[in-house]
mmCIF file of C-alpha atoms and ligand atoms in Angstrom:
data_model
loop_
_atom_site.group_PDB
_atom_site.id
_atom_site.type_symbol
_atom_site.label_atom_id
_atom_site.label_comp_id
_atom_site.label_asym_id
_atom_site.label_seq_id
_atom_site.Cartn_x
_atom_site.Cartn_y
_atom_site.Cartn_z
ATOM 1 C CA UNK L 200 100.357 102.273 118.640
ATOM 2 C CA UNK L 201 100.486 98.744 119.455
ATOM 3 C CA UNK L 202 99.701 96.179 116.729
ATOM 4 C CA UNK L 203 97.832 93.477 117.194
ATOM 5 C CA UNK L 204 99.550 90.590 115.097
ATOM 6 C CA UNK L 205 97.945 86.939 114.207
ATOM 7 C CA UNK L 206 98.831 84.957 111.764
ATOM 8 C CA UNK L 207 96.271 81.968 110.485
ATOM 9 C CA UNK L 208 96.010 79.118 108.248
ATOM 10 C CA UNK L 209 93.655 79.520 105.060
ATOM 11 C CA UNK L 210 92.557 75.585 105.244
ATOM 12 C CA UNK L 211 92.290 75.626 108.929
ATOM 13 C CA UNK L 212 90.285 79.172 109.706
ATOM 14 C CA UNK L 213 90.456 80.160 113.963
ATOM 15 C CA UNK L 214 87.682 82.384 113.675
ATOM 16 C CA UNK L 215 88.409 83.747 117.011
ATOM 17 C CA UNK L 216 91.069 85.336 115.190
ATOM 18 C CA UNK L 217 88.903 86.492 112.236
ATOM 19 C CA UNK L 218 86.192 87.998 114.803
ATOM 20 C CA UNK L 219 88.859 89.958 117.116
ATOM 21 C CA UNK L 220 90.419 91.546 113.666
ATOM 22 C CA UNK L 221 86.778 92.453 112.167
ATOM 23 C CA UNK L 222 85.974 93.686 115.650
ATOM 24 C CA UNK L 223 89.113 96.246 115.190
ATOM 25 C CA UNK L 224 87.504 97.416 111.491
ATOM 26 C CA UNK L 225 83.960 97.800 113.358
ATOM 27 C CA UNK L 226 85.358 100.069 115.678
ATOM 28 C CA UNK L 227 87.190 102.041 113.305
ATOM 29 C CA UNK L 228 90.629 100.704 112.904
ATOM 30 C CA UNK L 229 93.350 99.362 110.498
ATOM 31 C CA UNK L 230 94.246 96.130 109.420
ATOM 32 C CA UNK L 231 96.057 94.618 107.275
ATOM 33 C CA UNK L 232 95.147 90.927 105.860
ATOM 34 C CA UNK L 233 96.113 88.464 103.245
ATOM 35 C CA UNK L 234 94.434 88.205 99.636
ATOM 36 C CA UNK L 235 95.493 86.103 97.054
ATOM 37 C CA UNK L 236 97.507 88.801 94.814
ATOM 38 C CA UNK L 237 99.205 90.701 97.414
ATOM 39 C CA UNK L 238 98.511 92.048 101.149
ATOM 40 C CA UNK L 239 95.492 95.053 102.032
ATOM 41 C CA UNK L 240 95.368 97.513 104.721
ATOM 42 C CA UNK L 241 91.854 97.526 105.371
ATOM 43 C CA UNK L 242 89.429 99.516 107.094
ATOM 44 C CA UNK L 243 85.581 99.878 107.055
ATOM 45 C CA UNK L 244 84.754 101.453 103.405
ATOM 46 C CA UNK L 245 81.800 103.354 105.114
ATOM 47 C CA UNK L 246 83.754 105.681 107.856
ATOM 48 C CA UNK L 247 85.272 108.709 106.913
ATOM 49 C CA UNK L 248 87.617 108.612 110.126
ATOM 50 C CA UNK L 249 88.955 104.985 109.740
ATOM 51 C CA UNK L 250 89.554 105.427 105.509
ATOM 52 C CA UNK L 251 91.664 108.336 106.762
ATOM 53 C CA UNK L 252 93.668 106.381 108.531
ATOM 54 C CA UNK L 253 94.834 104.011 105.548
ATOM 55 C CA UNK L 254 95.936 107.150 104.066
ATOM 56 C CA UNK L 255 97.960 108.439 107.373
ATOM 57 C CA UNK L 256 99.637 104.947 107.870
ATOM 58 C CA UNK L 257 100.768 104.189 104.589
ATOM 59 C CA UNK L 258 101.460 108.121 103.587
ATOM 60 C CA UNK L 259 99.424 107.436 100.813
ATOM 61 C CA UNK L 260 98.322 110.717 98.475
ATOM 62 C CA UNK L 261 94.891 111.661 98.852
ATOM 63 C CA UNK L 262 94.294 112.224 95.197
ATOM 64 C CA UNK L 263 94.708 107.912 95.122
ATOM 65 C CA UNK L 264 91.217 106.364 95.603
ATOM 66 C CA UNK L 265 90.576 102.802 97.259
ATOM 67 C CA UNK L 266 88.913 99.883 96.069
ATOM 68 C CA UNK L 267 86.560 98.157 98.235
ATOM 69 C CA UNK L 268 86.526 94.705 99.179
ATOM 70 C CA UNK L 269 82.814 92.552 99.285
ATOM 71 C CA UNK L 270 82.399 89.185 100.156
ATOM 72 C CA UNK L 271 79.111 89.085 98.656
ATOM 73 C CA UNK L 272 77.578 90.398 95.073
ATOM 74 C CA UNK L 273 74.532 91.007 97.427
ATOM 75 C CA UNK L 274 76.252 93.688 98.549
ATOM 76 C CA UNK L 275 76.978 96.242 95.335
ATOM 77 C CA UNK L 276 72.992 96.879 95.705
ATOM 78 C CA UNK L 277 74.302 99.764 98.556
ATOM 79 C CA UNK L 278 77.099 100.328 97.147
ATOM 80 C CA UNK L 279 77.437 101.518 93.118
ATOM 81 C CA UNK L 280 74.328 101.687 90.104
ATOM 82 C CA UNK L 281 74.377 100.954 86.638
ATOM 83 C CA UNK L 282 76.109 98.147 86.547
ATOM 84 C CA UNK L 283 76.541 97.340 82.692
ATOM 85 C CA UNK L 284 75.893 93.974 81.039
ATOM 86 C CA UNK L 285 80.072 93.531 80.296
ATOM 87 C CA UNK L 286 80.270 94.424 84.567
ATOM 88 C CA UNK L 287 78.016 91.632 85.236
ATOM 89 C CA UNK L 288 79.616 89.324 82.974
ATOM 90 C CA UNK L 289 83.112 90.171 84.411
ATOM 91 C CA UNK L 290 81.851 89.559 88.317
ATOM 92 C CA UNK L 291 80.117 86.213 86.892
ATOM 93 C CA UNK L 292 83.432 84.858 85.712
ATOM 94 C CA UNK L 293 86.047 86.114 87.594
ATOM 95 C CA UNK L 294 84.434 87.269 91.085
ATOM 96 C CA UNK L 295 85.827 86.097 93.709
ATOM 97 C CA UNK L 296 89.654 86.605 92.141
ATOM 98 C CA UNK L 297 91.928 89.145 90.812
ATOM 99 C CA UNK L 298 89.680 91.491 89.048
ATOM 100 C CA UNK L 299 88.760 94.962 90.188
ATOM 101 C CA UNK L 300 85.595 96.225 88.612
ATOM 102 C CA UNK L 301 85.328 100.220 88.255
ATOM 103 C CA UNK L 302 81.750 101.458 88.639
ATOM 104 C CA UNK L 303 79.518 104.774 89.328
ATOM 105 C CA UNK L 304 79.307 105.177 93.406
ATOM 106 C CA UNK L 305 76.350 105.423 95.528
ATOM 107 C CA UNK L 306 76.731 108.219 98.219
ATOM 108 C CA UNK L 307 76.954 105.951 100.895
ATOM 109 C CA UNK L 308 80.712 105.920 100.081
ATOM 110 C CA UNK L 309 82.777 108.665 101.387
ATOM 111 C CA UNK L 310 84.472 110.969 98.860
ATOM 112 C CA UNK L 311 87.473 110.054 101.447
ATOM 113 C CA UNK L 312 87.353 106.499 99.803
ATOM 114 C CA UNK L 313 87.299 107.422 96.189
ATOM 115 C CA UNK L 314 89.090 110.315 96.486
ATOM 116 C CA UNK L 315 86.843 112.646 95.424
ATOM 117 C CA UNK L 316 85.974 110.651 92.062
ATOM 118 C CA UNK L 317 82.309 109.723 91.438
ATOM 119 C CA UNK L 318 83.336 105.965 90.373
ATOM 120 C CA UNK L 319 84.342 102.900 92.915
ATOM 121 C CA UNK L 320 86.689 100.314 92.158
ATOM 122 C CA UNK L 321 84.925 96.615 93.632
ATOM 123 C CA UNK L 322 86.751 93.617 94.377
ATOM 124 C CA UNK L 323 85.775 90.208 95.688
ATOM 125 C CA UNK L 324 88.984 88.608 96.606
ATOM 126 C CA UNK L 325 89.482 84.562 96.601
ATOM 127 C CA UNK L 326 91.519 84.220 99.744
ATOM 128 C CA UNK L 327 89.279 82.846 102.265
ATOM 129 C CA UNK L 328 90.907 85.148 105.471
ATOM 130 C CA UNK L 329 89.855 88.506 103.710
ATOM 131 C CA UNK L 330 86.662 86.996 102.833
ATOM 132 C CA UNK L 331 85.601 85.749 106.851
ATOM 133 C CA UNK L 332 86.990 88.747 107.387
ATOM 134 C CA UNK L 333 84.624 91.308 105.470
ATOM 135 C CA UNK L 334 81.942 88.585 106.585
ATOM 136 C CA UNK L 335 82.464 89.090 109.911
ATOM 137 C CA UNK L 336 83.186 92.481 110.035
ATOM 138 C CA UNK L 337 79.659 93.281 108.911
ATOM 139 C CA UNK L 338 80.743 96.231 106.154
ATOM 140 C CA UNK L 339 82.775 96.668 102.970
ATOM 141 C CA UNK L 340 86.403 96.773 103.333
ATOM 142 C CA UNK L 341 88.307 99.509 101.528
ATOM 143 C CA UNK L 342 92.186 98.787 100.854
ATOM 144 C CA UNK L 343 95.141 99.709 99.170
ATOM 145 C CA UNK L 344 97.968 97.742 99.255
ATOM 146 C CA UNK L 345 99.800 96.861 102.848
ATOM 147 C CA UNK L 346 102.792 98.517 101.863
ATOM 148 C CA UNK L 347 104.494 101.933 102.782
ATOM 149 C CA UNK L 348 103.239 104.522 99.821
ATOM 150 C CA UNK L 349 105.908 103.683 97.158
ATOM 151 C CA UNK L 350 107.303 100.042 98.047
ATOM 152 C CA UNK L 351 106.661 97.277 96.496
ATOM 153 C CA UNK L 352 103.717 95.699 97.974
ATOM 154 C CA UNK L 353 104.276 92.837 100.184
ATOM 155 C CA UNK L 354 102.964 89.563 99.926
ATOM 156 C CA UNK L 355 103.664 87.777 103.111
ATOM 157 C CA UNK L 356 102.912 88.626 106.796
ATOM 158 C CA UNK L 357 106.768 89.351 107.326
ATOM 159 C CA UNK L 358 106.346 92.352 104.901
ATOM 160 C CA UNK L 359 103.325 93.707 106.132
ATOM 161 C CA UNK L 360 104.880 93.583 109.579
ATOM 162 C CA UNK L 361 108.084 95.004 108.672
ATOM 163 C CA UNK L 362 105.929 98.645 107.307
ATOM 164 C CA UNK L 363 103.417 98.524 109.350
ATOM 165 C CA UNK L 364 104.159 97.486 112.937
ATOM 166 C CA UNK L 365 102.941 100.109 114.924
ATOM 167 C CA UNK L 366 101.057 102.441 112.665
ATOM 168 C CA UNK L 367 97.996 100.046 112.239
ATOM 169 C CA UNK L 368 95.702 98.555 114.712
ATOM 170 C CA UNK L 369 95.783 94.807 113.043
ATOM 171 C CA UNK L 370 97.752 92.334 111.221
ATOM 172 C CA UNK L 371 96.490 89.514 109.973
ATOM 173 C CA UNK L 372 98.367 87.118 108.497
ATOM 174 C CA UNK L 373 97.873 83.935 106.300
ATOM 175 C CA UNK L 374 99.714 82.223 103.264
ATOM 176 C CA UNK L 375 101.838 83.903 100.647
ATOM 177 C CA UNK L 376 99.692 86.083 98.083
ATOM 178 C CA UNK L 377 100.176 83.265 95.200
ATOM 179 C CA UNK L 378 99.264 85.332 92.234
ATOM 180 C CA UNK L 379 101.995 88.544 93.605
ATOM 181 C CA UNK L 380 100.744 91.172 91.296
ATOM 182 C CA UNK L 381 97.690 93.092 91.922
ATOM 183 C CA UNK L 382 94.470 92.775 90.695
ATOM 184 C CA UNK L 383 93.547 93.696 86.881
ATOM 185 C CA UNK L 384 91.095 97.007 86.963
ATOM 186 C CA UNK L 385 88.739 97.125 84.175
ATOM 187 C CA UNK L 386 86.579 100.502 84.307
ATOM 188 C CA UNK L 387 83.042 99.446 83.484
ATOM 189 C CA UNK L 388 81.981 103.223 83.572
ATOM 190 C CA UNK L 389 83.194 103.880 79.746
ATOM 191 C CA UNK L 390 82.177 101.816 76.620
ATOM 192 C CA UNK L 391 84.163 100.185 75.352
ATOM 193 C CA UNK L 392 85.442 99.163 78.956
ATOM 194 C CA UNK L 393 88.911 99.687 79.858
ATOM 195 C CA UNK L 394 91.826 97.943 82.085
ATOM 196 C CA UNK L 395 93.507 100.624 83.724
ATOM 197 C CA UNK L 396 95.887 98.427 85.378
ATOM 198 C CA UNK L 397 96.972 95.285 83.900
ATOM 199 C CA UNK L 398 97.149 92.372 86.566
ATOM 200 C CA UNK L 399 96.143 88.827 87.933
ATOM 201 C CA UNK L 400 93.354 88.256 85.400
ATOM 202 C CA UNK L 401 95.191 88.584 81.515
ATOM 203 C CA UNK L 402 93.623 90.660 79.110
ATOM 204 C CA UNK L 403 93.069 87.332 76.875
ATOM 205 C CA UNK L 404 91.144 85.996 80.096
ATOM 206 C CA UNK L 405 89.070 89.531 79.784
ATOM 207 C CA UNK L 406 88.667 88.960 75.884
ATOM 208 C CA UNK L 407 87.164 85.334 76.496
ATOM 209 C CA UNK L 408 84.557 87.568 77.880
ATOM 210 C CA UNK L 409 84.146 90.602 75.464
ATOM 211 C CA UNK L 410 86.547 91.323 72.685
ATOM 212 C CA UNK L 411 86.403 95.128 72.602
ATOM 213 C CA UNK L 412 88.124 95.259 76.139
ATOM 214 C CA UNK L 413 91.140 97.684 75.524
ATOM 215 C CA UNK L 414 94.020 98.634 77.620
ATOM 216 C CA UNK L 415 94.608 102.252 78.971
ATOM 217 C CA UNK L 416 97.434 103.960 76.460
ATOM 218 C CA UNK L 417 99.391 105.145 78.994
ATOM 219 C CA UNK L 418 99.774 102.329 81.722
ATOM 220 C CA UNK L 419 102.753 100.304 79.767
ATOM 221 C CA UNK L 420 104.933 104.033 78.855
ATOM 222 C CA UNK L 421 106.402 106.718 80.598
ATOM 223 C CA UNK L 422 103.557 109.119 81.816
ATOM 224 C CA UNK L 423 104.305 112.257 80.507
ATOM 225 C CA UNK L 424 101.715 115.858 79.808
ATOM 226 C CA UNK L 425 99.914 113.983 77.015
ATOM 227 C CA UNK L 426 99.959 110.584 78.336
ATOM 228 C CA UNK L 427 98.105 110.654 81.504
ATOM 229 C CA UNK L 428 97.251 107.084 83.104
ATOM 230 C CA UNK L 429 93.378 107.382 84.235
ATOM 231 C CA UNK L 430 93.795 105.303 87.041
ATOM 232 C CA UNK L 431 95.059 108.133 90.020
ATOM 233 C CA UNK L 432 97.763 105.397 91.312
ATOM 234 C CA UNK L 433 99.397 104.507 88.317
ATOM 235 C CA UNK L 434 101.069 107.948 87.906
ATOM 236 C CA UNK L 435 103.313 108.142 90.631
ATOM 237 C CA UNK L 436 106.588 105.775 91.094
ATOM 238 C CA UNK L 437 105.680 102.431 92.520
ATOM 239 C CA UNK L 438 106.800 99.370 93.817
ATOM 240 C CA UNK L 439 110.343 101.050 93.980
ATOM 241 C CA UNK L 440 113.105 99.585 95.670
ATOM 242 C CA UNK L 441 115.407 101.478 97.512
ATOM 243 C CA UNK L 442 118.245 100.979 95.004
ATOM 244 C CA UNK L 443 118.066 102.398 91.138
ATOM 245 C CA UNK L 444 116.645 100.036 89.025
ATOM 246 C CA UNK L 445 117.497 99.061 85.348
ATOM 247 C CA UNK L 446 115.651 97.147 83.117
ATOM 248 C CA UNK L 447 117.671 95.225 80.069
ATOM 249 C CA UNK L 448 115.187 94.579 77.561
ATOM 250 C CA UNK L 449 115.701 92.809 74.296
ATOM 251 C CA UNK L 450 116.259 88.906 73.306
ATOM 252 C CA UNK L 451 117.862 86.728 75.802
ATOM 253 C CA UNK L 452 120.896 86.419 74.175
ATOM 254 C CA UNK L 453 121.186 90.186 74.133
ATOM 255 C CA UNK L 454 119.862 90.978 77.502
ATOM 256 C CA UNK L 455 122.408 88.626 79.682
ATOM 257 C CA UNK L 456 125.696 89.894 77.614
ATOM 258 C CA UNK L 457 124.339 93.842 77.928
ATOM 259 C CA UNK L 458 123.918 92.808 81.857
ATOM 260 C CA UNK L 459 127.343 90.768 82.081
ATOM 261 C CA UNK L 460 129.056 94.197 80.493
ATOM 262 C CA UNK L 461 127.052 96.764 82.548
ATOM 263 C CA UNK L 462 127.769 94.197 86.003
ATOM 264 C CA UNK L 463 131.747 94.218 85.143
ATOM 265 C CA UNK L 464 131.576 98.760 85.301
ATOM 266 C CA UNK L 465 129.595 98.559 88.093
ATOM 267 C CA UNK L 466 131.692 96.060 89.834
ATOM 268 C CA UNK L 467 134.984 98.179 89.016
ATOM 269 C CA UNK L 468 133.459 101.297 90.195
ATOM 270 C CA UNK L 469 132.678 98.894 93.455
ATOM 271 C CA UNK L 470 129.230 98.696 93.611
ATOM 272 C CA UNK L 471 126.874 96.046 94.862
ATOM 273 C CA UNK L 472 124.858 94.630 92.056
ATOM 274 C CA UNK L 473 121.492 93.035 92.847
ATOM 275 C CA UNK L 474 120.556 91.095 89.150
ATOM 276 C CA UNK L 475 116.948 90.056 88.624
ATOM 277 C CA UNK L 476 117.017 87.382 86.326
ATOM 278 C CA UNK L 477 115.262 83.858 85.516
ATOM 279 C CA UNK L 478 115.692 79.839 86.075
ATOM 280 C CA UNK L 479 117.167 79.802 82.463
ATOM 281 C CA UNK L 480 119.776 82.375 82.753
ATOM 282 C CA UNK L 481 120.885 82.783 86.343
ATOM 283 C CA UNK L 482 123.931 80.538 86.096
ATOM 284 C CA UNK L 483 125.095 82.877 83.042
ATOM 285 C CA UNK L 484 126.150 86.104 85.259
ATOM 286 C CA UNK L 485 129.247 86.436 86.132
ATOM 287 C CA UNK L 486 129.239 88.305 88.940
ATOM 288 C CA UNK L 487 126.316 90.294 91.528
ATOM 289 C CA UNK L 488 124.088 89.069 93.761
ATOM 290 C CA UNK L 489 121.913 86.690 91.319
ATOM 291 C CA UNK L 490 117.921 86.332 92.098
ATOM 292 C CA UNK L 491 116.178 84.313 89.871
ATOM 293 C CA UNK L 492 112.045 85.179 89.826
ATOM 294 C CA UNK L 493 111.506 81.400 88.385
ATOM 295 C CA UNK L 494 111.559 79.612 85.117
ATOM 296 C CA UNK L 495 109.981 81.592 81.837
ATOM 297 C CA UNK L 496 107.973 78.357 81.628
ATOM 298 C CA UNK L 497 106.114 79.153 84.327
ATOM 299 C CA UNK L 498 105.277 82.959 84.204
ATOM 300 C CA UNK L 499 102.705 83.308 86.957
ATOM 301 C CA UNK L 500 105.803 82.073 89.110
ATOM 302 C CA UNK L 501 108.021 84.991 88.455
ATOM 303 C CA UNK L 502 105.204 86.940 89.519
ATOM 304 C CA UNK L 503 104.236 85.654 92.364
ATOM 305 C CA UNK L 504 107.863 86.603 93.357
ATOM 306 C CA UNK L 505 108.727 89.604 91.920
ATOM 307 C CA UNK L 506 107.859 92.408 95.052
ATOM 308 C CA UNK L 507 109.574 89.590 97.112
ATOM 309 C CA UNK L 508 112.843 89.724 95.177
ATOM 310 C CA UNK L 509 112.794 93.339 95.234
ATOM 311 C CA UNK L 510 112.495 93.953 98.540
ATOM 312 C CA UNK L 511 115.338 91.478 99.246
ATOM 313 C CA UNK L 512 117.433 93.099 96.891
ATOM 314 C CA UNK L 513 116.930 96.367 99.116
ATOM 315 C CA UNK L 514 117.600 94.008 102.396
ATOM 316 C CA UNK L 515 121.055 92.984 100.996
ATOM 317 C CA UNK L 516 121.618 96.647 100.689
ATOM 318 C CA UNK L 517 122.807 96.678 96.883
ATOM 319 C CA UNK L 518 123.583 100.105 94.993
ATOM 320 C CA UNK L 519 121.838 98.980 91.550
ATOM 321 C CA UNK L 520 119.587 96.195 90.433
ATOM 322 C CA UNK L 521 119.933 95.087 86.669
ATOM 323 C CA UNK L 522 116.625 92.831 85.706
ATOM 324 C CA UNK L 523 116.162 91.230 82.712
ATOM 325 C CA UNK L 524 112.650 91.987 81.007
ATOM 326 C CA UNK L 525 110.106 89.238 80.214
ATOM 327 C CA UNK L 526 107.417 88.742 77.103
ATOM 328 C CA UNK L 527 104.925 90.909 77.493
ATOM 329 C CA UNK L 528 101.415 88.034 77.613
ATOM 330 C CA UNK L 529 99.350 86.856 79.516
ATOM 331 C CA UNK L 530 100.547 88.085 83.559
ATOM 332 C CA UNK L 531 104.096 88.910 81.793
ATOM 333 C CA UNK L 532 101.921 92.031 80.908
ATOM 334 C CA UNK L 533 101.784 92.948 84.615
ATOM 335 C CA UNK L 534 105.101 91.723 85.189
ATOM 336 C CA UNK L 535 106.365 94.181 82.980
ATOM 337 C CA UNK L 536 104.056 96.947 83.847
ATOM 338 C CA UNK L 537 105.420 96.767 87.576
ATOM 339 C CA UNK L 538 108.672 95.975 86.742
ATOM 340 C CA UNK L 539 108.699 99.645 84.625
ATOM 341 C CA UNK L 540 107.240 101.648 87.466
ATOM 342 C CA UNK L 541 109.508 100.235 89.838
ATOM 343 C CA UNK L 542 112.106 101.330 87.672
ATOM 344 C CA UNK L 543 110.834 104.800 87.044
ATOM 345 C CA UNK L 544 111.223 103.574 83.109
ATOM 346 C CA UNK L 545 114.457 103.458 83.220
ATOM 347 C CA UNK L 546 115.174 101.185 80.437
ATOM 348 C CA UNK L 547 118.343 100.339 78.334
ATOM 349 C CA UNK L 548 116.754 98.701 74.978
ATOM 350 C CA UNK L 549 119.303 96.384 73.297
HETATM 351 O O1 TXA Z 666 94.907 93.363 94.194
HETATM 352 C C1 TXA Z 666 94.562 94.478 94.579
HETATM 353 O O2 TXA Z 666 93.833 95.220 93.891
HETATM 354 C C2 TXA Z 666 95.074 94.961 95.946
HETATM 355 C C3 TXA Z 666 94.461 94.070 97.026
HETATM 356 C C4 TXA Z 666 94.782 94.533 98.405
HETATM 357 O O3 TXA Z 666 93.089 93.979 96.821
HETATM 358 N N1 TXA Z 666 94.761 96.331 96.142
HETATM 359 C C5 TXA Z 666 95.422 97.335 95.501
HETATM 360 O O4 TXA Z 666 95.048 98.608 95.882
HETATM 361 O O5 TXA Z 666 96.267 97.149 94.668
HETATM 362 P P1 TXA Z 666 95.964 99.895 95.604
HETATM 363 O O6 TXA Z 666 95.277 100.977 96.342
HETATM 364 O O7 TXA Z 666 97.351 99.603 95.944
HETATM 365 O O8 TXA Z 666 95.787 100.158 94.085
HETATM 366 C C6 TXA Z 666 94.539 100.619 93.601
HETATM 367 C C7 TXA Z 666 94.703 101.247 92.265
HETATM 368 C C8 TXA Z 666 95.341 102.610 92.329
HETATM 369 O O9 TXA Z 666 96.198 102.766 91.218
HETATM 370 C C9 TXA Z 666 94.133 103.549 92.199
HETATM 371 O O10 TXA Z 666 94.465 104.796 91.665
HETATM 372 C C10 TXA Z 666 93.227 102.757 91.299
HETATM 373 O O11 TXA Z 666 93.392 101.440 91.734
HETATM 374 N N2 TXA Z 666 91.803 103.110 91.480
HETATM 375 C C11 TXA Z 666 91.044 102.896 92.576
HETATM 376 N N3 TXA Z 666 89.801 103.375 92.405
HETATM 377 C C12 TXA Z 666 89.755 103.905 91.167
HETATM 378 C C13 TXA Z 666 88.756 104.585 90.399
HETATM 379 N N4 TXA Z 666 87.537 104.797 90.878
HETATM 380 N N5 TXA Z 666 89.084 105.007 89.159
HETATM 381 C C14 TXA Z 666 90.317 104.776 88.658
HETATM 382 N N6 TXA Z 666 91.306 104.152 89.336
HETATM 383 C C15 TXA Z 666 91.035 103.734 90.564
HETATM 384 MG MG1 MG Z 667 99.380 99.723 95.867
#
């Protein structure tokens, strides 16, 4: 398939550009766009055929529903009912942004689209391409991710390019995705309501708005028979890199000599080390290939380049990947939730 590619600046909008993508999702295609936490693959959340062909490109499991992008609150009036009084509050703050909001589905959404499950997850994302391009496309947009089932999810055009370059119809491409994690999901469906995925908006952002907010058990441990994550997605492996990955987690101090010992076997054995580490402690490794995510002063930073950092890590072909951990507030909550996925919880605790 050949893949129509533009890229487009956010201040600066060629609409021409806009219309010809939205013109693919009208007829039932694919493409892929920017939003402000990381890339979509969209298509029109209405048709049955076109969802179905997220799904194909990405090889995406069809137990793993979509959320659906609006441009407009206007719009939820076709699309889900009883929307609580916490729901509204949570659109009224932090719509458009990095919130998904999960809420009982009108039938004019395909069971394609929520995989079979009676409740849709709504977004209204801040980056002004997706939004002119739901606008002008004329429906709501239902995407996952723009990355290959299983990879971390890409948050530039290159990446987007580099998986899906002749499986989709469309690219679209615009700035970075500045917030790099993906959007917190809080299921408005159960009282008290729930975040089933921890990400852009904090859970102390969420709390501003009602305290009794709580966070899904199972989303920062190891899934296992008894500890089931409720949101479909967040059981399978995730933003994995191609190489194993370790986390080091305890104090600083702790983390970079447990790292500097494991790097010196690895090195002996002659292995390519990828190291994940921060502004504060990169000089401190002896050896590896050193990436440091940013400075521990500024946390949204380090996530706004975490998928990138893994994803070079699996361009410079190492064997393993030793990161360091980070405090679990505010986004490092996310951090660390994607950082553990990606690693399949494989965790050395020092
Ligand atoms: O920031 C984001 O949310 C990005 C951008 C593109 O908007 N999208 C995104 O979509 O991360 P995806 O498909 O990669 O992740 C959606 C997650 C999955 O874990 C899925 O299982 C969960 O949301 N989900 C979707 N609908 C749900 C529902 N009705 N109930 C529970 N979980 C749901
Ligand atoms: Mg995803």
């Amino acid at each position: 398939m050949k893949t129509e590619i533009a890229v487009i600046d956010e201040k600066n909008i060629d609409m021409s550009k806009v219309k010809k993508a939205a013109a693919i999702i009208r007829r039932g295609g694919v493409v892929a766009f920017p939003t402000e936490t990381v890339y979509g693959l969209g298509a029109n959340a209405f048709d049955e055929e076109a969802v179905k062909k997220i799904f194909i490109a990405k090889g995406r499991p069809q137990d793993n529903p979509l959320i659906v992008h609006i441009q407009s609150v206007d719009e939820l009036e076709n699309l889900v009912y009883d929307i609580s009084d916490v729901a509204k509050k949570l659109m009224n703050k932090f719509f458009p942004g990095p919130i998904t909001i999960i809420l009982n589905k009108k039938e004019s959404i395909p069971d394609v689209t929520s995989a079979g499950l009676k409740t849709i997850g709504i977004r209204m994302p801040k980056n002004k391409i997706a939004l002119a391009l739901i606008k002008e496309s004329g429906v709501p947009i239902a995407a996952p991710s723009a990355n290959i089932s299983g990879r971390p999810s890409p948050t530039d055009v290159e990446r987007c390019i580099e998986d899906l370059e002749g499986r989709v119809e469309g690219i679209l491409g615009g700035p970075c995705s500045e917030i790099g994690v993906e959007s917190t999901i809080v299921d408005c469906t159960v009282e008290p309501p729930c975040v089933l995925r921890p990400g852009g908006i904090t859970l102390e952002q969420l709390r501003e708005v009602d305290i009794d907010i709580y966070m899904d058990k199972a989303i920062m441990q190891k899934p296992s028979k008894d500890l089931k994550p409720k949101a479909p997605g967040m059981k399978y492996r995730h933003y994995a890199p191609k190489a194993p990955l370790k986390i080091i987690e305890g104090n600083v101090e702790q983390t970079v000599a447990k790292i500097n010992e494991m790097l010196q076997n690895y090195i002996d054995d002659n292995k390519k080390v990828g190291i994940l580490a921060c502004d504060e402690t990169k000089s401190r490794y002896k050896d590896g290939i050193v990436l440091s995510l940013g400075s521990l002063d500024n946390m949204q930073e380090i996530a706004s380049n975490l998928f990138e950092a893994l994803r070079h890590l699996d361009d410079l072909d190492v064997d393993i990947i030793l990161s360091e951990s980070f405090e679990e507030r505010g986004i490092g909550v996310a951090i660390m939730n994607r950082l553990r996925k990606a690693a399949g919880f494989n965790i050395v605790r020092v």
